[in-house]
Backbone as a chain_set.jsonl record, in Angstrom:
{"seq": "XXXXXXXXXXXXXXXXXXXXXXXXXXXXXXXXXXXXXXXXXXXXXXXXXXXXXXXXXXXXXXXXXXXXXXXXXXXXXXXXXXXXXXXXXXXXXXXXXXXXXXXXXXXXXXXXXXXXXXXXXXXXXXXXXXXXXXXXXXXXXXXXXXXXXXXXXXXXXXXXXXXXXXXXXXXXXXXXXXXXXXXXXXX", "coords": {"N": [[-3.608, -34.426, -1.315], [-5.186, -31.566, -2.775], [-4.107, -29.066, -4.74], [-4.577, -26.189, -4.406], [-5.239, -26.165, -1.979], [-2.631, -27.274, -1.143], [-1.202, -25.201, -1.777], [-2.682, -22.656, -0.693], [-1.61, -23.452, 2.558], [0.773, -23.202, 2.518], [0.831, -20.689, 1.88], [0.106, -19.351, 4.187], [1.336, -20.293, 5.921], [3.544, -18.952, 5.902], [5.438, -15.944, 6.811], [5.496, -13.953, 5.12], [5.441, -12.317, 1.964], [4.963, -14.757, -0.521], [6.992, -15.215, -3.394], [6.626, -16.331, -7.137], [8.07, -18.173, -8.016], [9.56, -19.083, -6.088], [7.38, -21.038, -4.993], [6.398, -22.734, -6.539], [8.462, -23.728, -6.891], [8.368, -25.398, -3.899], [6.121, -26.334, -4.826], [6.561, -28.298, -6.542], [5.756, -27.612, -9.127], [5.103, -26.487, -12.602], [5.182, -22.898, -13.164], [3.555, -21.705, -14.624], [1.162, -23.472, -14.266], [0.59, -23.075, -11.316], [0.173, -19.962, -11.288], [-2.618, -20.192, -12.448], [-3.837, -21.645, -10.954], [-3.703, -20.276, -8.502], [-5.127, -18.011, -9.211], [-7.766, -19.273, -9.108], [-7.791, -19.616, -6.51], [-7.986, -17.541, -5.23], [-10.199, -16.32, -6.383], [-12.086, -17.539, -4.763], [-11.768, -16.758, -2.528], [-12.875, -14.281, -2.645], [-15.221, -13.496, -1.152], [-14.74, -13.925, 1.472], [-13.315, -13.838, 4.97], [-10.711, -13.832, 4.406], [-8.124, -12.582, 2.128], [-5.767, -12.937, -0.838], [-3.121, -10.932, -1.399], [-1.144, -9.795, -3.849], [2.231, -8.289, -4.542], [4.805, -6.547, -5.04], [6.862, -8.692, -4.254], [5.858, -10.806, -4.239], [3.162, -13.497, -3.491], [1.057, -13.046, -0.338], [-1.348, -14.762, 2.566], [-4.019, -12.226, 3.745], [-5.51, -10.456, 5.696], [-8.811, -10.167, 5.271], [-10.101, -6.518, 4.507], [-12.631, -5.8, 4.96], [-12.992, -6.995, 7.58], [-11.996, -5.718, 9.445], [-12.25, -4.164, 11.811], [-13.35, -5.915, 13.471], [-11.706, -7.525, 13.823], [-9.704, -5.897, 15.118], [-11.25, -5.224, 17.564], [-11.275, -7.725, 18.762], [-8.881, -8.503, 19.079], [-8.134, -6.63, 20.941], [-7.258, -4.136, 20.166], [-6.647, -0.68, 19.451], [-8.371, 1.962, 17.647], [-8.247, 1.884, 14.216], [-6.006, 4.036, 13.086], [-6.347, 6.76, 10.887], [-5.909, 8.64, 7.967], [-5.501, 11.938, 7.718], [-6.721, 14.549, 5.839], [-4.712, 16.183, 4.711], [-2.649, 14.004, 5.272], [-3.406, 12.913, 3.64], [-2.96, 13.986, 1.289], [-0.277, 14.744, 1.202], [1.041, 12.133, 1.109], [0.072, 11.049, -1.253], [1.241, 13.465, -3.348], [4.184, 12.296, -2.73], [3.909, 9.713, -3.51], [3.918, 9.915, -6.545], [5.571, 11.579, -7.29], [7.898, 10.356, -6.133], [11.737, 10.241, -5.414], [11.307, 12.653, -3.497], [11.777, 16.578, -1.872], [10.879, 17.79, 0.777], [10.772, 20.783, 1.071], [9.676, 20.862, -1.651], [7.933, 19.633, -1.832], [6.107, 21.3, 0.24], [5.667, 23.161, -1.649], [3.939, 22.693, -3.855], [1.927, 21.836, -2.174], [1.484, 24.483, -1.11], [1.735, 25.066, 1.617], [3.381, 24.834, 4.781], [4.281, 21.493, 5.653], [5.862, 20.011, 7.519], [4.67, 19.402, 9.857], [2.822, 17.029, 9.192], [4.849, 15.839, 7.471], [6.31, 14.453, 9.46], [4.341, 12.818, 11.116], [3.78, 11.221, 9.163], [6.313, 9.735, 8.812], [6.412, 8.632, 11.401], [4.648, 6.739, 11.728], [5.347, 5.023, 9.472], [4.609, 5.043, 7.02], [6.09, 6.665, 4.918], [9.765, 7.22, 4.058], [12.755, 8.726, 4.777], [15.654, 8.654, 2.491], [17.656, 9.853, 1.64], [19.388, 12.525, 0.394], [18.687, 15.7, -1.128], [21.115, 17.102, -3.813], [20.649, 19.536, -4.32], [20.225, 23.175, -3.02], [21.263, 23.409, 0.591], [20.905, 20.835, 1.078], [18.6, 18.831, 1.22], [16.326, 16.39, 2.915], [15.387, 13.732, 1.465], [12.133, 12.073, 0.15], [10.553, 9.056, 0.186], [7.74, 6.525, -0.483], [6.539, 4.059, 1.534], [6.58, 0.124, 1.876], [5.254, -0.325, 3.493], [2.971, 1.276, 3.196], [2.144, 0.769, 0.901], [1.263, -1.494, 1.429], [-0.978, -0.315, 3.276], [-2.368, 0.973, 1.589], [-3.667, -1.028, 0.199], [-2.413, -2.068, -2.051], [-0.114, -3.23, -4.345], [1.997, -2.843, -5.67], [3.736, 0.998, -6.968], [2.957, 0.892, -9.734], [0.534, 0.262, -9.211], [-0.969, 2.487, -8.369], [-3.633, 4.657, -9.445], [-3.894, 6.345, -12.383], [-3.388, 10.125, -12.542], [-5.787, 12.564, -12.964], [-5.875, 15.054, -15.64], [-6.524, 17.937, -16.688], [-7.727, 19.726, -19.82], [-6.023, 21.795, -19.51], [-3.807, 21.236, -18.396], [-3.535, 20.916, -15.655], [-4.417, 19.138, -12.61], [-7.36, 17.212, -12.139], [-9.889, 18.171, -10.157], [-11.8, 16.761, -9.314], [-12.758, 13.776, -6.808], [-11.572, 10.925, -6.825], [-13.735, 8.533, -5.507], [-13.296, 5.951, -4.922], [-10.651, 6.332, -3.628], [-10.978, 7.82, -2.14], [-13.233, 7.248, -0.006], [-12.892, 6.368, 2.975], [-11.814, 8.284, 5.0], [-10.343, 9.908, 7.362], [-8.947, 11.169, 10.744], [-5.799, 11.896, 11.723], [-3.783, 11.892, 14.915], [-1.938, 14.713, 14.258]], "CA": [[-4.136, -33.095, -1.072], [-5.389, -30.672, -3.922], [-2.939, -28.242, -5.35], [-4.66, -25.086, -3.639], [-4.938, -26.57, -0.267], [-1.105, -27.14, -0.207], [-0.698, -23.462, -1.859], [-2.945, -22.278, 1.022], [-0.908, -23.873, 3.533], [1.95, -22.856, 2.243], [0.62, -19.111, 2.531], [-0.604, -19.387, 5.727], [2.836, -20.35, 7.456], [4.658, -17.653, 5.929], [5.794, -14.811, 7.616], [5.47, -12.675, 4.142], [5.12, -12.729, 0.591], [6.147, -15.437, -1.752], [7.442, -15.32, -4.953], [5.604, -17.676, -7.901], [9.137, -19.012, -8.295], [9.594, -20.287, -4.267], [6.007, -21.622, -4.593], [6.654, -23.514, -7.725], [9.516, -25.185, -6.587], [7.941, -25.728, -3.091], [5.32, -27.493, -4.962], [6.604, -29.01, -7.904], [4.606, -27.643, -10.235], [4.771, -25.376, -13.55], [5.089, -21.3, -12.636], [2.08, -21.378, -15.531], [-0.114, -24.441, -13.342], [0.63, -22.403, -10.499], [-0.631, -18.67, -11.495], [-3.526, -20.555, -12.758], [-4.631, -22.172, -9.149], [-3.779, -18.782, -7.54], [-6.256, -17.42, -9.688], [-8.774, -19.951, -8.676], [-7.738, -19.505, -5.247], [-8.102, -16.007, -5.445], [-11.831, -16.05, -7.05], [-12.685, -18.486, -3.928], [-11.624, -15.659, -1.189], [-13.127, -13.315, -2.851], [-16.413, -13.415, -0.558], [-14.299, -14.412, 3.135], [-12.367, -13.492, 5.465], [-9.014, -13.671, 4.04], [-7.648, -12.257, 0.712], [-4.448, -13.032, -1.333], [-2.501, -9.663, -1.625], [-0.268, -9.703, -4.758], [2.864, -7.942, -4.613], [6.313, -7.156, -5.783], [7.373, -9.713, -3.754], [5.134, -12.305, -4.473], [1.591, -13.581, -2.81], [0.722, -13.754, 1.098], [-2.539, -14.72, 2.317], [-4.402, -11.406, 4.53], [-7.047, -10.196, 6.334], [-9.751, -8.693, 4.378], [-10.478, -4.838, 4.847], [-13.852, -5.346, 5.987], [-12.696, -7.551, 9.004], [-10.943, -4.741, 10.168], [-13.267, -3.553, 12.902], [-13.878, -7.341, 13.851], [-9.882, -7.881, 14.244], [-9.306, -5.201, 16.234], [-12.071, -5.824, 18.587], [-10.971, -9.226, 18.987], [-7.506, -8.538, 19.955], [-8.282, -5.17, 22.03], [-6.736, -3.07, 19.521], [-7.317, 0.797, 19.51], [-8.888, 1.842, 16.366], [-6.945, 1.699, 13.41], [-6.057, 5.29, 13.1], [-6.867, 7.065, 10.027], [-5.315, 9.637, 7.686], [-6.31, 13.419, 7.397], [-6.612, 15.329, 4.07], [-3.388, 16.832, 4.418], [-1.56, 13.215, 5.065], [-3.468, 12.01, 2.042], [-2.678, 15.004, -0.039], [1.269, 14.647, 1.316], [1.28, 10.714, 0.613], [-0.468, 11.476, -2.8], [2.552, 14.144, -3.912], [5.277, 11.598, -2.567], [4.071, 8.722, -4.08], [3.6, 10.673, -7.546], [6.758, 12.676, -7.771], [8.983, 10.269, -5.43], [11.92, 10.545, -4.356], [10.597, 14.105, -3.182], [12.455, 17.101, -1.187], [9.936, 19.159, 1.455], [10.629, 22.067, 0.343], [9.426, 20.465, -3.739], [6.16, 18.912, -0.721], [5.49, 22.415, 0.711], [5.99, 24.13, -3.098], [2.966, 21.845, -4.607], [1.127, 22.19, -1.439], [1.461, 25.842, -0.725], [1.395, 25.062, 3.327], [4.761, 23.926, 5.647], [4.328, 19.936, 5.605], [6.603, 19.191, 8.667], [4.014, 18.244, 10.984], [2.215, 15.665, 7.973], [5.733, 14.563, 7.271], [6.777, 13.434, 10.499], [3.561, 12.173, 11.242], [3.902, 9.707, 8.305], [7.047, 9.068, 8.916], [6.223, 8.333, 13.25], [3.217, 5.653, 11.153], [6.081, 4.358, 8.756], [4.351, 5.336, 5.364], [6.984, 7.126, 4.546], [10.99, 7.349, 4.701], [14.055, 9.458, 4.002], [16.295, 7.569, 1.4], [19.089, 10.156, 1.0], [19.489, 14.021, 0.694], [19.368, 15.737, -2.668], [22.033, 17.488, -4.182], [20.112, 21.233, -4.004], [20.534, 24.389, -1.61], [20.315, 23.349, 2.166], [20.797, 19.349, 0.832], [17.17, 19.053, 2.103], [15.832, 14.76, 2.845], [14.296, 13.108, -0.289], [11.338, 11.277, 0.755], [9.715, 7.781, -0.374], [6.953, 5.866, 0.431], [7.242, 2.592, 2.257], [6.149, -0.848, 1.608], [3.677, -0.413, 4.578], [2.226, 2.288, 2.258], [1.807, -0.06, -0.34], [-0.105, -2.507, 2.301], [-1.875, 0.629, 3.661], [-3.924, 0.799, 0.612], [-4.054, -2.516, -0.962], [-1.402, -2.155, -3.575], [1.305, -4.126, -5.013], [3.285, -1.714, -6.673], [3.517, 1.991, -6.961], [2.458, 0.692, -11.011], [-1.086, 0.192, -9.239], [-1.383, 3.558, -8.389], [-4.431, 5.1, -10.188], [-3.569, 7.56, -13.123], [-3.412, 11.224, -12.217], [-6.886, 13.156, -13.83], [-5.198, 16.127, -16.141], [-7.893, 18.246, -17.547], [-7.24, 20.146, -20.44], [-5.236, 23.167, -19.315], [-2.61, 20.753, -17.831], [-3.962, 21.018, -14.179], [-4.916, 17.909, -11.85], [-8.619, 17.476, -11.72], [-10.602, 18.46, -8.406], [-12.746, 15.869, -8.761], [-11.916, 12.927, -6.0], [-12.046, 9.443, -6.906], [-14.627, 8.155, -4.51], [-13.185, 5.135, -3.996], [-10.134, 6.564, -2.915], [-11.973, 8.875, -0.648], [-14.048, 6.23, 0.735], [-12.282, 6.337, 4.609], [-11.223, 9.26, 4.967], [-10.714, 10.457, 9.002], [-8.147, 11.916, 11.102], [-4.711, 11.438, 12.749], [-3.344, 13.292, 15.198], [-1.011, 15.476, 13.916]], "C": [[-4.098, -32.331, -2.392], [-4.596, -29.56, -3.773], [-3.671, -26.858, -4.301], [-4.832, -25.176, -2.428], [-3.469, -26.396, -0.099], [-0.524, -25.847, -0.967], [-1.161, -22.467, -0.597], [-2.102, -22.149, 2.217], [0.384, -23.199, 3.258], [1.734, -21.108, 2.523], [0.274, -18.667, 3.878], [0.185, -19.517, 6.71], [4.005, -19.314, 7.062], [4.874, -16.488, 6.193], [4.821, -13.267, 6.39], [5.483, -13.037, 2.828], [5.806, -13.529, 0.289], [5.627, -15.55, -2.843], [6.576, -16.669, -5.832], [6.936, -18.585, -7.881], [9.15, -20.181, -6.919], [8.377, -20.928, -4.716], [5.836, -22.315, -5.62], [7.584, -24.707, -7.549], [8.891, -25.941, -5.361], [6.977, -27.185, -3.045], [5.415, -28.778, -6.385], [5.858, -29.219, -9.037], [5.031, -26.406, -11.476], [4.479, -24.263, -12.902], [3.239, -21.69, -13.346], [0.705, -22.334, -14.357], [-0.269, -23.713, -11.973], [-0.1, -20.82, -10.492], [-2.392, -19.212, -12.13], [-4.367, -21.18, -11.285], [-4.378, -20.617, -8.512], [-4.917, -18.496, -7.984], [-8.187, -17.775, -9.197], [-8.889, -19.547, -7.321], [-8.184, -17.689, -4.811], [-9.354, -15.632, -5.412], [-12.439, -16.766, -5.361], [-12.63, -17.41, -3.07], [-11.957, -14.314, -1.529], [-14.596, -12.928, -1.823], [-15.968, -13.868, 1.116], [-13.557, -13.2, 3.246], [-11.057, -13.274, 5.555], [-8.966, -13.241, 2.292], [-6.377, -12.645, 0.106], [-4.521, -11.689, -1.99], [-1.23, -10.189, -2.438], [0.657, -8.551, -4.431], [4.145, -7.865, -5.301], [6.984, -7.95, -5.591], [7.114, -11.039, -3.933], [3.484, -12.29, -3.419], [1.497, -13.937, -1.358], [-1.102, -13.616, 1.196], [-2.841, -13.432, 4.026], [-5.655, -11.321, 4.907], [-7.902, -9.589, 5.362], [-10.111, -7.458, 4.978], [-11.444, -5.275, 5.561], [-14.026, -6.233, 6.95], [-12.453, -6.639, 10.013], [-10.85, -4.479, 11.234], [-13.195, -5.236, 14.117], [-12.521, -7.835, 14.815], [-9.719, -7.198, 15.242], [-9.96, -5.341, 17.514], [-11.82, -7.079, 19.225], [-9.584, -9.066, 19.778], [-7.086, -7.038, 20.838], [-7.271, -3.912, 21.385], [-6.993, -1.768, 19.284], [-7.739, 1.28, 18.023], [-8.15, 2.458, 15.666], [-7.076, 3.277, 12.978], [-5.888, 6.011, 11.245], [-6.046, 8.39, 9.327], [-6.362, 10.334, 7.344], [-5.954, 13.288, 6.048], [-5.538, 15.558, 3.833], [-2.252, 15.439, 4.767], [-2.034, 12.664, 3.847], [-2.798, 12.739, 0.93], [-1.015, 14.686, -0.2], [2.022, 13.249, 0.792], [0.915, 10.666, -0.806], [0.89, 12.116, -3.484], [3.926, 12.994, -3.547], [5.174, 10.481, -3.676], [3.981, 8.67, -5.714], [4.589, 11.34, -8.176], [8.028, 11.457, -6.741], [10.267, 10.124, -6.147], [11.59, 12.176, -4.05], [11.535, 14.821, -2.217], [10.535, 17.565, 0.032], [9.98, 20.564, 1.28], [9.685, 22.153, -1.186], [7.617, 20.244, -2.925], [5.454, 20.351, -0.883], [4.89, 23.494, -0.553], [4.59, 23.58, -3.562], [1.802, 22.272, -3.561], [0.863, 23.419, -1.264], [1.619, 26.53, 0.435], [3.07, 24.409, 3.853], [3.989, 22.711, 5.994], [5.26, 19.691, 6.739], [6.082, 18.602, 9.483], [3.413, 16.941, 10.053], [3.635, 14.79, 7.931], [6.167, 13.544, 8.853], [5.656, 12.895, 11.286], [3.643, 10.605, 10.443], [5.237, 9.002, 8.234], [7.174, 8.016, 10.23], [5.653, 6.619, 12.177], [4.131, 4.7, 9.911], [5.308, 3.994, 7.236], [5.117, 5.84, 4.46], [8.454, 7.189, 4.875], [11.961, 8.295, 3.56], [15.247, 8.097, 3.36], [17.266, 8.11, 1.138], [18.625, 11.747, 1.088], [19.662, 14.237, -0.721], [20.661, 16.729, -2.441], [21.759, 19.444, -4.327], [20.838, 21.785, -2.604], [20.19, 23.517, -0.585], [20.492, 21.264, 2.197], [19.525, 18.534, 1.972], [17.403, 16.636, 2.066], [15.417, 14.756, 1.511], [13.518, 12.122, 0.764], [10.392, 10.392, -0.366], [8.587, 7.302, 0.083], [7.446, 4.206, 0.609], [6.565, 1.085, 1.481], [4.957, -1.053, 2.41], [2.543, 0.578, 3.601], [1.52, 1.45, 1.485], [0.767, -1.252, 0.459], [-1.581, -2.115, 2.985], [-3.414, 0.63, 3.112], [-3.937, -0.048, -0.463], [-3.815, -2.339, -2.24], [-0.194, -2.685, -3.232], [2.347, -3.576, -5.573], [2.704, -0.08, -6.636], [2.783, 2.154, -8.393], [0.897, 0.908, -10.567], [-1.995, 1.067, -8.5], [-2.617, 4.24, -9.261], [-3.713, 6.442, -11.198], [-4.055, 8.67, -12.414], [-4.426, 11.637, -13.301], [-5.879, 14.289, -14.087], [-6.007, 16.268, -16.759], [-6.747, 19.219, -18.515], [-6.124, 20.965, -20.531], [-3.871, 22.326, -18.419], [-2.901, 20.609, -16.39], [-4.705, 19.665, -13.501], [-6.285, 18.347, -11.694], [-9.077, 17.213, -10.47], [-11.164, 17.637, -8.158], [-12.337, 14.598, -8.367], [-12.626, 11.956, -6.602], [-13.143, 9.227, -5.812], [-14.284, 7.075, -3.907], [-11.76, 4.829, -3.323], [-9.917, 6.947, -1.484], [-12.693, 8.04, 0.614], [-13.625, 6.254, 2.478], [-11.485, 7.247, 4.982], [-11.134, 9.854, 6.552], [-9.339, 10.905, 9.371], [-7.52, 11.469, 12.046], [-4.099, 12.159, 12.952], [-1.502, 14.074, 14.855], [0.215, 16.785, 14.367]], "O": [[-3.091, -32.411, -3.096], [-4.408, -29.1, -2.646], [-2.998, -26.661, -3.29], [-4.567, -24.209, -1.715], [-2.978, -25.656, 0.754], [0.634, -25.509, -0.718], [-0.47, -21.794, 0.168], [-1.872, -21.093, 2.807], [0.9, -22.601, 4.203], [2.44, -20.448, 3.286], [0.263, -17.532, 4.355], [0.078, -19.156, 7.882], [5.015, -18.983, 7.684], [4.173, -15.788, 5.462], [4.085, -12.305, 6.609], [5.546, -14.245, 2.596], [7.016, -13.514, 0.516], [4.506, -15.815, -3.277], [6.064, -17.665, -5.321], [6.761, -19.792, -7.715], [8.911, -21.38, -6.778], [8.853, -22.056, -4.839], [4.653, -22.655, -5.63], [7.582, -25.905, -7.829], [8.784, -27.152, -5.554], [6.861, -28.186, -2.338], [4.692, -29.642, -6.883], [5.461, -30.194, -9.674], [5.277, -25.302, -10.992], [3.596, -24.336, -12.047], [2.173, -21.856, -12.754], [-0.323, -21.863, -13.871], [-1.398, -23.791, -11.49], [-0.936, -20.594, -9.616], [-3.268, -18.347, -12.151], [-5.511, -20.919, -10.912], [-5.36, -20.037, -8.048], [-5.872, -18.679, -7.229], [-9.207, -17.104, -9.045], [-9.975, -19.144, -6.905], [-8.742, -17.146, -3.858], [-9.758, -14.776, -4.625], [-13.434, -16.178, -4.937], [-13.77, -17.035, -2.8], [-11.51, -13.331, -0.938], [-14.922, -11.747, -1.946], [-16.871, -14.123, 1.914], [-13.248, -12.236, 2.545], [-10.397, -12.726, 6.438], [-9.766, -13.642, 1.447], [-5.613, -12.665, 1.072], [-5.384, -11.265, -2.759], [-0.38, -10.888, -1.886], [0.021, -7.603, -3.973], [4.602, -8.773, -5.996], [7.831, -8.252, -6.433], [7.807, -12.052, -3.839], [2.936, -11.345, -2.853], [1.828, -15.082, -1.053], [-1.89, -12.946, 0.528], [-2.219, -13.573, 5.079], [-6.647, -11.952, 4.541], [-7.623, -8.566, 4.737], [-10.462, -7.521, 6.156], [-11.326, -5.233, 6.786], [-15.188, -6.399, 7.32], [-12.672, -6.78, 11.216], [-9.785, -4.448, 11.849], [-13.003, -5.309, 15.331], [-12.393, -8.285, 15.954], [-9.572, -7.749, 16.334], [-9.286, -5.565, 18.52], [-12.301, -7.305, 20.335], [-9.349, -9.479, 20.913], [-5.993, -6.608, 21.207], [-6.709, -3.016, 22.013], [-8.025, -1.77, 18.612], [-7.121, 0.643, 17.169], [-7.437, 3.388, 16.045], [-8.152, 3.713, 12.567], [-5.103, 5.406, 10.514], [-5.537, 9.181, 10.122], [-7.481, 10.027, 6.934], [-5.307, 12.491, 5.369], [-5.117, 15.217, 2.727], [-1.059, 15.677, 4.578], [-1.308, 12.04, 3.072], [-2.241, 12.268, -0.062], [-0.476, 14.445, -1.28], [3.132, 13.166, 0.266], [1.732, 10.093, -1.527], [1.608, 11.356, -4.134], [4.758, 13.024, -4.454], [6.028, 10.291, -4.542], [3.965, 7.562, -6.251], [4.573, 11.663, -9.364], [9.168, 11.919, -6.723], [10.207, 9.904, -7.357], [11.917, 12.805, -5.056], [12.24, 14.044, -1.573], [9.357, 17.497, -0.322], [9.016, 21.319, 1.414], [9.172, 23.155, -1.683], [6.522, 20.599, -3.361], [4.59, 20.643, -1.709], [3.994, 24.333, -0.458], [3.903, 24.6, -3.633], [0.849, 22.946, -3.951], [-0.359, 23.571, -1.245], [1.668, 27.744, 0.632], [3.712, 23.593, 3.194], [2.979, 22.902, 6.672], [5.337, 18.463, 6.713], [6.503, 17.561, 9.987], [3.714, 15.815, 10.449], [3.744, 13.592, 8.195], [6.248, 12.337, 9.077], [6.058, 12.408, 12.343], [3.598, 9.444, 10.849], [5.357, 7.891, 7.716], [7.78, 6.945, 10.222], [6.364, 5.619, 12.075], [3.572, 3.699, 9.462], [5.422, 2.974, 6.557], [4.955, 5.577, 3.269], [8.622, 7.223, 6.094], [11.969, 8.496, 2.345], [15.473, 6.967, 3.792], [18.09, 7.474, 0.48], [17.656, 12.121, 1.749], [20.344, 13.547, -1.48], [21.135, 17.077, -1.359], [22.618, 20.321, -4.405], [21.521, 21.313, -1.695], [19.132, 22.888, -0.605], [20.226, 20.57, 3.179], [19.612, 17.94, 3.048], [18.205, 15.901, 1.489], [15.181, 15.658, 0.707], [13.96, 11.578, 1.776], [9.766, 10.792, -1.348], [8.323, 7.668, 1.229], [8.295, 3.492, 0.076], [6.043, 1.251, 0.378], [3.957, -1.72, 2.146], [1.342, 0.327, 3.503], [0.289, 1.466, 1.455], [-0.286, -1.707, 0.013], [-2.618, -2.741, 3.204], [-4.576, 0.486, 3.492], [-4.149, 0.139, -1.661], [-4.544, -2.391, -3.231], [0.512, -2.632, -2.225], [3.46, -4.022, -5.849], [1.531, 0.17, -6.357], [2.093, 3.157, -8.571], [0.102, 1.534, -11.269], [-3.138, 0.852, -8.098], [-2.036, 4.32, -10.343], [-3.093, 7.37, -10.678], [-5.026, 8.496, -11.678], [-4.207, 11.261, -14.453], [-5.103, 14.626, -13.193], [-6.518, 15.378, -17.438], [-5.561, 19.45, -18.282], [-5.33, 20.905, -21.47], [-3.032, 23.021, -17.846], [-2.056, 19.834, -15.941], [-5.688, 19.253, -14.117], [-6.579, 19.463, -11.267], [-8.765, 16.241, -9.782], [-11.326, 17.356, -6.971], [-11.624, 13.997, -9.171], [-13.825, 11.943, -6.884], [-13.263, 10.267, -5.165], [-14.611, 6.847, -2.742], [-11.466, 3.795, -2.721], [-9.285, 6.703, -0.456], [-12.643, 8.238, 1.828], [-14.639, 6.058, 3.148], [-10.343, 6.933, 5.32], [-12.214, 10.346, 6.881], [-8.525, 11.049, 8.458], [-7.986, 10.857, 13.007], [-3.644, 13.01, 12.188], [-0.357, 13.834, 15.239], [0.984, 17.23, 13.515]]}, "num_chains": 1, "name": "protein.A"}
């Protein structure tokens, strides 16, 4: 059997990411001969139904996004529920400034964030990690690893840079292909 068949396989029965290291030894092969067939393997699923999602953890193999609809339909799933403006804006400031207070949330925002936060926390995008050391020893809040699966990232590294226009101020103008799915959960 060819080296990306039994990397395949090997992604395909695992629960969750693996490491290049496990999957090296697994197959007895060079880390380097190994990131080199991923790659291949990678380019091949670039046009199906499944994707390899890189992570901090290492590589599992997933559904592609634009199944999404297809999946759910298939297994009578209710439709995959969608964040508002104000959980993107709240997941945006967390994942940007984390660990974060709500009070530091509401300060940036200008609005009380309690219903957004415990929305994203109900949806497990977000979690408390500890209390700071300020007035009131408010939560500190993170984002999750589901976050990071949410929107097809590997690291908080593969976050998009923050636009800063001259005067020091975040620019207004939205990525688009952030924006791209943008709908509403109830809050």
């Amino acid at each position: 059997m060819e080296i990306l068949a039994r990397i395949e396989a090997l992604l395909f029965v695992s629960a969750g990411p693996i490491s290049i290291q496990q999957l090296a030894s697994a197959l007895e092969i060079s880390a380097r001969e190994l990131e080199q067939a991923i790659q291949q393997l990678d380019a091949q699923y670039q046009d199906r139904g499944l994707r390899l999602q890189k992570s901090t953890a290492g590589y599992q193999l997933v559904s592609a996004p634009e199944a999404a609809k297809d999946i759910e339909r298939f297994l009578g799933l209710e439709e995959i529920t969608q964040l508002s403006r104000a959980g993107l804006e709240v997941l945006a400031i967390i994942a940007y400034q984390q660990p974060i207070t709500r009070p530091l949330v509401d300060s940036v925002r200008g609005v009380n964030s309690d219903s957004v936060l415990r929305t994203l926390l109900r949806h497990g995008l977000i979690e408390e990690v500890g209390r700071s050391e300020g007035p009131g020893r408010p939560f500190l809040y993170t984002t999750t690893t589901d976050f990071l699966s949410y929107f097809g990232l590997g690291s908080l590294q593969d976050l998009p840079p923050l636009q800063i226009d001259s005067e020091g101020a975040l620019s207004q103008k939205p990525d688009p292909e952030i924006h791209r799915e943008v709908a509403t959960l109830d809050e």
